[in-house]
Tab-separated table of C-alpha atoms in Angstrom:
chain	number	residue	atom	x	y	z
A	687	MET	CA	134.363	144.884	46.492
A	688	ASN	CA	132.119	144.347	49.211
A	689	THR	CA	129.356	143.612	47.059
A	690	SER	CA	131.472	141.092	45.159
A	691	PHE	CA	132.857	139.010	48.374
A	692	PHE	CA	129.135	139.367	50.347
A	693	SER	CA	127.578	137.846	46.733
A	694	ALA	CA	130.452	134.715	46.160
A	695	ARG	CA	129.559	134.128	50.497
A	696	ILE	CA	125.538	133.576	49.833
A	697	GLY	CA	126.728	131.788	46.512
A	698	ASN	CA	128.691	129.496	48.731
A	699	LEU	CA	126.366	129.545	51.450
A	700	ALA	CA	123.624	128.228	49.255
A	701	LEU	CA	125.551	125.655	47.529
A	702	ILE	CA	126.447	124.193	50.966
A	703	ALA	CA	122.589	124.314	52.170
A	704	LEU	CA	121.818	122.811	48.282
A	705	VAL	CA	124.271	120.156	49.069
A	706	VAL	CA	123.202	119.212	52.717
A	707	LEU	CA	119.544	119.148	51.120
A	708	MET	CA	120.491	116.607	48.348
A	709	LEU	CA	121.794	114.669	51.241
A	710	PHE	CA	119.457	114.705	53.573
A	711	VAL	CA	116.811	112.932	50.219
A	712	ILE	CA	119.198	110.778	49.452
A	713	LEU	CA	119.921	109.324	53.265
A	714	ASP	CA	115.474	109.327	53.609
A	715	GLN	CA	115.452	107.907	49.711
A	716	ALA	CA	117.891	105.183	49.933
A	717	GLN	CA	116.934	104.513	53.843
A	718	GLY	CA	117.461	100.564	53.178
A	719	LEU	CA	121.287	100.514	51.698
A	720	PHE	CA	122.416	103.617	53.561
A	721	ALA	CA	120.887	102.625	57.369
A	722	PRO	CA	122.289	99.443	57.513
A	723	ILE	CA	125.749	100.368	56.247
A	724	ILE	CA	125.506	103.578	58.532
A	725	SER	CA	124.770	101.168	61.880
A	726	ALA	CA	127.008	98.471	61.283
A	727	ILE	CA	129.804	101.561	60.499
A	728	VAL	CA	128.961	103.154	63.760
A	729	LEU	CA	128.877	99.815	65.713
A	730	GLY	CA	132.016	99.076	64.067
A	731	VAL	CA	133.339	101.765	65.658
A	732	VAL	CA	132.426	100.856	68.901
A	733	LEU	CA	134.179	98.104	68.917
A	734	ALA	CA	137.227	98.517	67.062
A	735	PRO	CA	139.199	98.426	70.356
A	736	PHE	CA	137.600	94.980	71.295
A	737	CYS	CA	139.018	94.029	67.398
A	738	ASN	CA	142.738	96.105	68.171
A	739	MET	CA	142.871	93.593	72.169
A	740	LEU	CA	142.685	90.501	69.735
A	741	GLU	CA	145.042	91.982	67.038
A	742	ARG	CA	147.491	92.823	69.551
A	743	TRP	CA	147.210	88.550	70.411
A	744	ARG	CA	148.915	88.077	67.304
A	745	ILE	CA	145.449	87.447	65.660
A	746	PRO	CA	144.693	88.155	62.475
A	747	SER	CA	142.702	91.404	61.338
A	748	ALA	CA	139.815	89.188	59.227
A	749	ALA	CA	139.976	86.708	62.246
A	750	ALA	CA	139.197	89.134	64.922
A	751	ALA	CA	136.656	90.980	62.890
A	752	MET	CA	134.523	87.452	62.521
A	753	MET	CA	135.056	86.706	66.478
A	754	ILE	CA	133.729	90.510	67.538
A	755	MET	CA	130.902	89.998	64.786
A	756	ALA	CA	130.311	86.159	66.139
A	757	VAL	CA	129.740	87.323	69.820
A	758	PHE	CA	127.683	90.249	68.747
A	759	LEU	CA	125.595	87.797	66.655
A	760	CYS	CA	125.092	85.310	69.738
A	761	ALA	CA	123.921	88.233	71.762
A	762	VAL	CA	121.660	89.175	69.586
A	763	ALA	CA	120.234	85.778	69.285
A	764	LEU	CA	120.391	85.446	73.185
A	765	ILE	CA	118.477	88.904	73.350
A	766	TYR	CA	116.073	87.319	70.713
A	767	LEU	CA	115.518	84.612	72.260
A	768	ILE	CA	114.848	85.911	75.858
A	769	VAL	CA	112.632	88.755	74.879
A	770	GLU	CA	110.354	86.699	71.975
A	771	PRO	CA	108.268	84.497	74.250
A	772	THR	CA	107.055	87.837	76.146
A	773	ILE	CA	106.128	89.793	72.639
A	774	SER	CA	103.667	86.987	70.948
A	775	GLU	CA	101.868	86.975	74.326
A	776	ALA	CA	101.900	90.724	74.477
A	777	ILE	CA	100.148	90.187	71.049
A	778	ARG	CA	97.860	87.488	71.827
A	779	ASN	CA	96.788	88.963	74.902
A	780	ALA	CA	96.324	92.469	72.610
A	781	PRO	CA	92.288	92.433	73.167
A	782	ILE	CA	92.799	92.260	76.433
A	783	ILE	CA	95.187	95.262	76.908
A	784	TRP	CA	92.704	96.804	74.331
A	785	SER	CA	89.685	96.649	77.445
A	786	GLU	CA	91.737	97.230	80.276
A	787	MET	CA	92.615	100.519	78.723
A	788	ARG	CA	89.333	101.283	77.182
A	789	THR	CA	88.161	100.923	81.133
A	790	LEU	CA	90.742	103.246	82.176
A	791	PHE	CA	89.328	105.998	79.232
A	792	GLU	CA	86.119	105.479	80.920
A	793	SER	CA	87.306	106.033	84.787
A	794	LEU	CA	88.666	108.940	83.474
A	795	ARG	CA	85.951	110.396	81.143
A	796	GLY	CA	84.714	113.021	83.457
A	797	ALA	CA	87.998	114.580	84.422
A	798	VAL	CA	88.902	115.876	81.097
A	799	GLU	CA	86.051	117.852	78.210
A	800	GLY	CA	85.945	115.495	75.133
A	801	VAL	CA	87.829	112.420	76.480
A	802	GLN	CA	84.578	110.339	75.867
A	803	GLU	CA	85.032	111.499	71.720
A	804	LEU	CA	88.247	111.205	71.130
A	805	GLN	CA	88.313	107.601	73.135
A	806	GLU	CA	84.928	106.884	70.370
A	807	THR	CA	87.161	108.141	67.712
A	808	VAL	CA	90.327	105.880	68.785
A	809	ALA	CA	88.047	102.846	69.221
A	810	ASP	CA	86.093	103.794	65.514
A	811	ALA	CA	89.671	103.483	63.932
A	812	LEU	CA	90.559	100.192	65.879
A	813	THR	CA	87.738	98.612	64.812
A	814	ASP	CA	86.805	99.798	61.828
A	815	GLY	CA	82.920	100.623	63.226
A	816	GLU	CA	82.366	97.179	65.032
A	817	ASP	CA	81.476	97.018	68.685
A	818	PRO	CA	85.005	96.395	70.454
A	819	GLU	CA	83.153	94.620	72.894
A	820	ALA	CA	82.672	91.965	70.602
A	821	ASP	CA	85.690	90.578	70.146
A	822	ALA	CA	88.631	92.449	70.050
A	823	ALA	CA	90.778	90.359	68.196
A	824	ALA	CA	90.822	91.852	65.028
A	825	VAL	CA	94.621	92.160	65.590
A	826	PRO	CA	96.207	92.438	62.145
A	827	VAL	CA	97.990	89.022	61.796
A	828	PRO	CA	100.631	88.756	58.890
A	829	ASN	CA	99.344	86.844	56.005
A	830	LEU	CA	101.502	85.044	53.862
A	831	LEU	CA	102.182	87.632	51.161
A	832	ASP	CA	102.952	89.877	53.072
A	833	ALA	CA	106.270	88.141	54.838
A	834	LEU	CA	106.738	87.189	51.189
A	835	THR	CA	107.526	90.856	50.333
A	836	TYR	CA	108.882	92.205	53.383
A	837	GLY	CA	110.972	89.224	53.795
A	838	PRO	CA	114.025	90.056	51.002
A	839	THR	CA	114.153	93.410	52.236
A	840	VAL	CA	114.646	92.328	55.900
A	841	LEU	CA	117.209	89.589	54.962
A	842	GLY	CA	118.781	92.020	52.244
A	843	GLY	CA	119.063	94.940	55.120
A	844	VAL	CA	121.273	92.170	57.489
A	845	LEU	CA	123.388	90.861	55.026
A	846	ILE	CA	124.069	94.600	54.538
A	847	PHE	CA	124.537	94.935	57.941
A	848	VAL	CA	127.174	91.850	58.688
A	849	GLY	CA	128.689	92.328	55.589
A	850	THR	CA	129.316	96.104	56.222
A	851	LEU	CA	130.380	95.383	59.927
A	852	TYR	CA	132.848	92.409	59.420
A	853	PHE	CA	134.689	94.006	56.666
A	854	PHE	CA	134.899	97.684	58.306
A	855	LEU	CA	136.375	95.665	61.625
A	856	ALA	CA	138.748	93.725	59.445
A	857	THR	CA	140.264	96.799	56.818
A	858	ARG	CA	139.327	99.981	59.374
A	859	ARG	CA	142.483	101.246	59.293
A	860	ASP	CA	142.944	101.305	55.485
A	861	VAL	CA	139.727	102.862	55.036
A	862	TYR	CA	141.212	105.470	57.890
A	863	ALA	CA	144.055	106.184	55.361
A	864	ARG	CA	142.119	106.355	52.101
A	865	VAL	CA	139.697	108.916	53.749
A	866	ALA	CA	142.832	110.553	55.299
A	867	ARG	CA	143.690	110.761	51.343
A	868	PHE	CA	140.698	112.345	50.425
A	869	ILE	CA	140.051	114.558	52.889
A	870	PRO	CA	143.260	115.903	54.435
A	871	LEU	CA	141.264	117.368	57.502
A	872	MET	CA	140.896	113.936	58.347
A	873	SER	CA	144.162	112.351	59.091
A	874	GLU	CA	144.618	108.653	60.324
A	875	ALA	CA	146.049	109.901	64.061
A	876	LEU	CA	142.496	112.401	64.490
A	877	LEU	CA	140.110	109.658	62.823
A	878	ARG	CA	141.307	106.905	65.148
A	879	ASP	CA	141.375	109.204	67.673
A	880	ALA	CA	137.736	109.952	67.423
A	881	GLU	CA	137.175	105.645	67.144
A	882	VAL	CA	138.566	105.522	70.319
A	883	ARG	CA	136.332	108.447	71.812
A	884	VAL	CA	133.201	106.851	70.994
A	885	SER	CA	134.140	103.342	71.719
A	886	ARG	CA	135.009	104.651	74.921
A	887	TYR	CA	131.725	106.620	75.463
A	888	PHE	CA	129.694	104.147	73.975
A	889	LEU	CA	131.007	101.157	76.341
A	890	SER	CA	130.554	104.253	79.302
A	891	ILE	CA	127.039	104.186	78.462
A	892	ALA	CA	126.399	100.167	78.062
A	893	LEU	CA	128.299	99.630	81.722
A	894	VAL	CA	125.379	102.455	83.346
A	895	ASN	CA	122.731	101.211	81.684
A	896	ALA	CA	123.638	97.457	82.755
A	897	GLY	CA	123.187	98.531	85.938
A	898	PHE	CA	120.572	100.356	85.269
A	899	GLY	CA	118.799	97.105	83.820
A	900	ILE	CA	120.095	95.137	86.909
A	901	ALA	CA	117.692	98.030	88.523
A	902	VAL	CA	115.201	97.985	86.976
A	903	MET	CA	114.842	93.943	87.128
A	904	ILE	CA	114.934	93.894	90.867
A	905	VAL	CA	112.362	96.573	91.629
A	906	MET	CA	110.198	95.093	89.475
A	907	SER	CA	110.877	91.474	90.766
A	908	LEU	CA	109.875	93.242	94.324
A	909	LEU	CA	106.797	94.569	93.292
A	910	GLY	CA	105.474	91.521	91.495
A	911	MET	CA	105.488	92.671	87.891
A	912	PRO	CA	105.531	90.127	85.261
A	913	GLN	CA	108.291	89.225	83.660
A	914	PRO	CA	111.120	91.222	85.354
A	915	ILE	CA	114.302	90.199	83.900
A	916	MET	CA	112.550	91.210	80.175
A	917	TRP	CA	111.788	94.620	82.093
A	918	GLY	CA	115.777	95.319	82.660
A	919	LEU	CA	115.895	93.880	79.524
A	920	ALA	CA	114.145	95.947	77.712
A	921	ALA	CA	115.443	98.930	80.158
A	922	PHE	CA	119.322	98.214	79.129
A	923	LEU	CA	118.160	98.674	75.266
A	924	LEU	CA	115.765	101.464	75.620
A	925	ASN	CA	117.774	103.891	77.631
A	926	PHE	CA	120.518	104.004	74.975
A	927	VAL	CA	118.290	106.360	72.901
A	928	LEU	CA	117.924	108.413	75.485
A	929	TYR	CA	114.240	110.593	76.018
A	930	LEU	CA	112.601	108.655	74.121
A	931	GLY	CA	113.208	105.150	75.260
A	932	PRO	CA	112.917	106.048	78.814
A	933	GLY	CA	108.780	107.535	78.339
A	934	LEU	CA	108.477	104.058	75.773
A	935	ILE	CA	109.277	101.838	79.070
A	936	ALA	CA	107.208	103.686	81.640
A	937	LEU	CA	104.023	104.285	79.357
A	938	SER	CA	104.538	100.477	78.662
A	939	LEU	CA	105.186	99.707	82.605
A	940	LEU	CA	101.593	101.833	83.149
A	941	LEU	CA	99.417	99.666	80.910
A	942	VAL	CA	100.898	96.905	82.748
A	943	GLY	CA	100.401	98.400	85.662
A	944	VAL	CA	96.665	98.925	85.220
A	945	ILE	CA	96.020	94.981	83.668
A	946	THR	CA	98.182	93.804	86.545
A	947	PHE	CA	97.216	95.418	89.803
A	948	ASP	CA	94.196	97.698	91.268
A	949	GLY	CA	93.873	101.515	92.496
A	950	ALA	CA	97.184	102.936	93.578
A	951	MET	CA	99.497	100.344	92.733
A	952	SER	CA	98.933	100.247	89.464
A	953	VAL	CA	100.645	103.591	89.343
A	954	VAL	CA	104.034	102.383	91.323
A	955	PRO	CA	105.841	99.960	88.545
A	956	MET	CA	106.003	103.530	86.857
A	957	ALA	CA	106.524	105.591	89.595
A	958	ALA	CA	109.266	103.021	90.705
A	959	PHE	CA	111.117	103.725	87.096
A	960	ILE	CA	111.065	106.674	86.521
A	961	PHE	CA	112.299	107.352	90.226
A	962	LEU	CA	115.413	105.133	88.758
A	963	ASN	CA	115.541	106.858	85.615
A	964	MET	CA	116.012	110.085	87.425
A	965	ILE	CA	118.903	108.804	89.556
A	966	GLU	CA	120.488	107.333	86.550
A	967	SER	CA	120.453	110.197	84.840
A	968	GLN	CA	120.957	112.781	87.176
A	969	PHE	CA	123.805	111.159	89.378
A	970	VAL	CA	125.120	107.860	88.404
A	971	THR	CA	125.605	108.825	84.178
A	972	PRO	CA	127.641	111.722	85.417
A	973	THR	CA	129.822	110.075	87.580
A	974	PHE	CA	130.685	107.362	85.124
A	975	VAL	CA	131.070	109.483	82.114
A	976	GLY	CA	131.782	112.470	82.997
A	977	ARG	CA	131.104	116.192	82.721
A	978	GLN	CA	134.166	116.882	80.608
A	979	MET	CA	132.356	113.963	78.056
A	980	ALA	CA	128.989	115.456	78.662
A	981	LEU	CA	126.879	116.323	76.020
A	982	ASN	CA	125.335	119.782	75.424
A	983	PRO	CA	121.411	118.743	75.788
A	984	LEU	CA	119.969	120.526	73.406
A	985	MET	CA	122.283	119.076	70.805
A	986	VAL	CA	121.097	115.738	71.815
A	987	PHE	CA	117.477	116.256	71.200
A	988	LEU	CA	117.695	117.772	67.952
A	989	SER	CA	119.977	114.665	67.153
A	990	LEU	CA	117.576	112.416	68.073
A	991	VAL	CA	114.788	114.038	66.456
A	992	PHE	CA	116.382	114.421	63.259
A	993	TRP	CA	117.552	110.742	63.061
A	994	LEU	CA	114.056	109.622	64.496
A	995	TRP	CA	112.946	111.627	61.516
A	996	LEU	CA	114.997	110.204	58.897
A	997	TRP	CA	115.150	106.562	59.873
A	998	GLY	CA	113.027	105.573	62.687
A	999	PRO	CA	114.558	103.809	65.494
A	1000	ILE	CA	117.319	102.904	63.687
A	1001	GLY	CA	118.356	106.743	63.595
A	1002	GLY	CA	117.613	106.261	67.321
A	1003	LEU	CA	120.496	104.122	67.728
A	1004	VAL	CA	122.933	105.704	65.720
A	1005	ALA	CA	122.083	109.103	66.570
A	1006	ILE	CA	124.172	109.685	70.281
A	1007	PRO	CA	127.329	107.897	68.637
A	1008	LEU	CA	127.079	110.392	65.482
A	1009	LEU	CA	127.108	113.077	67.705
A	1010	VAL	CA	130.108	112.167	69.643
A	1011	TRP	CA	132.190	111.190	66.784
A	1012	LEU	CA	131.415	114.313	64.547
A	1013	ARG	CA	131.624	116.932	67.773
A	1014	PHE	CA	135.173	114.968	68.799
A	1015	ILE	CA	135.968	115.482	64.072
A	1016	LEU	CA	134.869	119.360	63.764
A	1017	SER	CA	136.987	120.066	67.209
A	1018	GLY	CA	139.911	118.566	65.434
A	1019	GLY	CA	140.873	116.257	67.752
A	1020	ASN	CA	141.741	119.559	70.223
A	1021	ASP	CA	138.559	120.098	71.964
A	1022	ASP	CA	139.610	121.551	75.517
A	1023	ASN	CA	136.172	120.131	76.184
A	1024	VAL	CA	137.091	116.671	75.759
A	1025	PRO	CA	139.817	114.315	77.757
A	1026	GLU	CA	142.717	112.875	76.169
A	1027	PRO	CA	141.585	109.675	74.386
A	1028	ALA	CA	142.783	106.355	76.172
A	1029	PRO	CA	144.485	103.857	75.250
A	1030	LEU	CA	143.455	101.756	73.315
A	1031	ASP	CA	143.327	98.456	76.729
A	1032	GLU	CA	141.289	101.310	78.428
A	1033	ALA	CA	138.343	101.960	76.516
A	1034	ALA	CA	138.502	97.926	75.904
């Protein structure tokens, strides 16, 4: 009897593991389809309280969804207009940046054994064996064929994202009802509460990141760093990707600091950013988000690692909202560590 019971249990676990593995393979192989769909649904969950607010003003669901989506797309376009000149300038100055980094590596050559060999290997890989001093303008520039090849894929992903976001915002109540019929454990009330929970968490983090970005912009301006507005915007956006985002900004500040300043001043921008990030992560975020909504650091790290490995930067953006949503759903809405959801007016 016991043997039969354990055999059945092992069989069920093996079946579950096989289904999960197949799901991961599908998500990986069909990234171009599922990544924009899931990203749009996650964003739709975050923006849903705003849509609810418009609907309470007697605005039809379709019109409310269109208004929310239009505001979001305008914000994306504005961010692009702010960031694009800086990115273009960085691409044009890539040879100068590489030359400055070579100088930095050479100054540190005697400090660590084997640095010279590593630097030469990297230089050969980047320049295909040519002299890096000759003309470092060997930065690959996409040609017309590359644009024609990748253009339809990018455009298709954007269209899938926009379409999914609009229809999810406009019909999410019907979606919740259908999900509840197919999965009895997920009631409509539970899905609506999870929606509010994710939105409140994400909007709280967005508020913290906005203040963090403003602080970074002010500090970089006082230090004389070029493009302080861009650094503040980067801090706001990349801070949503925990751990990895701040790390990328710190590394970028080090590179630009080496190019802009001399001596010890070259590391001051990075040190100032790390100090601000420590204040934000240790004091500001716990105060605004609250200890009850704090996530387990190990689960956050593993979620980021998994989704970054699966979908790259897009995975890093959806990792935390999905973790918050799954945490609430799996608890059945009765997690004692999670406070009761706020009214939609407060969440918005």
